[in-house]
């Protein structure tokens, strides 16, 4: 039997993946937050709203993701969707 830890037990890797995914999520939400800013406000107020709304929205999405992770049926559904995407990608590479 190997002494290697299972990937699900590698806390450093899990932390790094979580940071990477949160950063990717924030980057993907940025255009939507930017588009929602009231352009009639002074530029400083627009900037303040953007810097308040972007981490706020990101945190709320991560919170919902946490709730989904705690829901067994939701995780099964997410896994099914993820596996379909992975299969399509694998088929495209062949």
mmCIF file of C-alpha atoms in Angstrom:
data_model
loop_
_atom_site.group_PDB
_atom_site.id
_atom_site.type_symbol
_atom_site.label_atom_id
_atom_site.label_comp_id
_atom_site.label_asym_id
_atom_site.label_seq_id
_atom_site.Cartn_x
_atom_site.Cartn_y
_atom_site.Cartn_z
ATOM 1 C CA UNK A 1 0.000 0.000 0.000
ATOM 2 C CA UNK A 2 1.272 3.464 -0.875
ATOM 3 C CA UNK A 3 2.098 6.072 1.745
ATOM 4 C CA UNK A 4 0.784 8.812 -0.535
ATOM 5 C CA UNK A 5 -2.161 10.779 0.759
ATOM 6 C CA UNK A 6 -5.331 10.671 -1.247
ATOM 7 C CA UNK A 7 -5.886 13.845 -3.214
ATOM 8 C CA UNK A 8 -8.964 14.547 -1.083
ATOM 9 C CA UNK A 9 -6.709 14.676 2.008
ATOM 10 C CA UNK A 10 -4.112 17.081 0.610
ATOM 11 C CA UNK A 11 -5.089 20.279 2.431
ATOM 12 C CA UNK A 12 -2.445 22.421 0.704
ATOM 13 C CA UNK A 13 -3.681 21.360 -2.718
ATOM 14 C CA UNK A 14 -7.308 21.879 -1.706
ATOM 15 C CA UNK A 15 -6.491 25.362 -0.408
ATOM 16 C CA UNK A 16 -4.615 26.269 -3.602
ATOM 17 C CA UNK A 17 -7.486 24.997 -5.757
ATOM 18 C CA UNK A 18 -10.011 26.972 -3.703
ATOM 19 C CA UNK A 19 -7.994 30.180 -4.078
ATOM 20 C CA UNK A 20 -7.578 29.597 -7.811
ATOM 21 C CA UNK A 21 -11.281 28.910 -8.307
ATOM 22 C CA UNK A 22 -12.323 31.926 -6.211
ATOM 23 C CA UNK A 23 -9.981 34.141 -8.251
ATOM 24 C CA UNK A 24 -11.354 32.724 -11.497
ATOM 25 C CA UNK A 25 -14.916 33.262 -10.252
ATOM 26 C CA UNK A 26 -14.177 36.865 -9.285
ATOM 27 C CA UNK A 27 -12.634 37.524 -12.708
ATOM 28 C CA UNK A 28 -15.701 36.075 -14.424
ATOM 29 C CA UNK A 29 -18.115 38.130 -12.304
ATOM 30 C CA UNK A 30 -16.210 41.395 -12.868
ATOM 31 C CA UNK A 31 -17.833 42.260 -16.237
ATOM 32 C CA UNK A 32 -21.348 41.718 -14.853
ATOM 33 C CA UNK A 33 -20.602 43.887 -11.831
ATOM 34 C CA UNK A 34 -19.071 46.549 -14.056
ATOM 35 C CA UNK A 35 -22.130 46.532 -16.308
ATOM 36 C CA UNK A 36 -24.406 47.014 -13.302
ATOM 37 C CA UNK A 37 -22.685 50.187 -12.066
ATOM 38 C CA UNK A 38 -24.716 53.402 -12.268
ATOM 39 C CA UNK A 39 -22.836 55.438 -14.880
ATOM 40 C CA UNK A 40 -24.540 58.661 -13.797
ATOM 41 C CA UNK A 41 -22.519 58.610 -10.566
ATOM 42 C CA UNK A 42 -19.163 60.380 -10.302
ATOM 43 C CA UNK A 43 -16.262 58.121 -11.292
ATOM 44 C CA UNK A 44 -15.063 57.824 -7.674
ATOM 45 C CA UNK A 45 -18.513 56.620 -6.591
ATOM 46 C CA UNK A 46 -18.604 54.167 -9.502
ATOM 47 C CA UNK A 47 -15.218 52.807 -8.452
ATOM 48 C CA UNK A 48 -16.335 52.518 -4.808
ATOM 49 C CA UNK A 49 -19.514 50.700 -5.849
ATOM 50 C CA UNK A 50 -17.526 48.323 -8.063
ATOM 51 C CA UNK A 51 -15.015 47.517 -5.303
ATOM 52 C CA UNK A 52 -17.853 46.948 -2.835
ATOM 53 C CA UNK A 53 -20.074 44.898 -5.140
ATOM 54 C CA UNK A 54 -17.461 42.606 -6.723
ATOM 55 C CA UNK A 55 -16.188 40.932 -3.541
ATOM 56 C CA UNK A 56 -19.718 40.977 -2.126
ATOM 57 C CA UNK A 57 -21.166 39.125 -5.105
ATOM 58 C CA UNK A 58 -18.211 36.740 -5.195
ATOM 59 C CA UNK A 59 -18.702 35.935 -1.510
ATOM 60 C CA UNK A 60 -22.418 35.341 -1.974
ATOM 61 C CA UNK A 61 -21.797 32.979 -4.914
ATOM 62 C CA UNK A 62 -19.175 31.105 -2.883
ATOM 63 C CA UNK A 63 -21.703 30.881 -0.029
ATOM 64 C CA UNK A 64 -24.276 29.307 -2.332
ATOM 65 C CA UNK A 65 -21.583 26.945 -3.630
ATOM 66 C CA UNK A 66 -20.897 25.943 -0.015
ATOM 67 C CA UNK A 67 -24.604 25.254 0.502
ATOM 68 C CA UNK A 68 -24.677 23.158 -2.676
ATOM 69 C CA UNK A 69 -21.617 21.203 -1.525
ATOM 70 C CA UNK A 70 -23.493 20.279 1.657
ATOM 71 C CA UNK A 71 -26.495 19.020 -0.352
ATOM 72 C CA UNK A 72 -25.962 15.419 -1.442
ATOM 73 C CA UNK A 73 -28.446 15.561 -4.335
ATOM 74 C CA UNK A 74 -27.019 18.848 -5.592
ATOM 75 C CA UNK A 75 -23.510 17.369 -5.536
ATOM 76 C CA UNK A 76 -24.693 14.344 -7.513
ATOM 77 C CA UNK A 77 -26.254 16.678 -10.094
ATOM 78 C CA UNK A 78 -23.136 18.851 -10.248
ATOM 79 C CA UNK A 79 -20.949 15.774 -10.626
ATOM 80 C CA UNK A 80 -23.132 14.549 -13.475
ATOM 81 C CA UNK A 81 -22.858 17.893 -15.273
ATOM 82 C CA UNK A 82 -19.107 18.039 -14.680
ATOM 83 C CA UNK A 83 -18.563 14.520 -15.979
ATOM 84 C CA UNK A 84 -20.546 15.310 -19.144
ATOM 85 C CA UNK A 85 -18.340 18.341 -19.755
ATOM 86 C CA UNK A 86 -15.183 16.291 -19.128
ATOM 87 C CA UNK A 87 -16.381 13.572 -21.518
ATOM 88 C CA UNK A 88 -17.142 16.113 -24.260
ATOM 89 C CA UNK A 89 -13.696 17.649 -23.842
ATOM 90 C CA UNK A 90 -12.067 14.227 -23.979
ATOM 91 C CA UNK A 91 -14.005 13.348 -27.138
ATOM 92 C CA UNK A 92 -12.961 16.627 -28.771
ATOM 93 C CA UNK A 93 -9.288 15.845 -28.117
ATOM 94 C CA UNK A 94 -9.376 12.515 -29.939
#
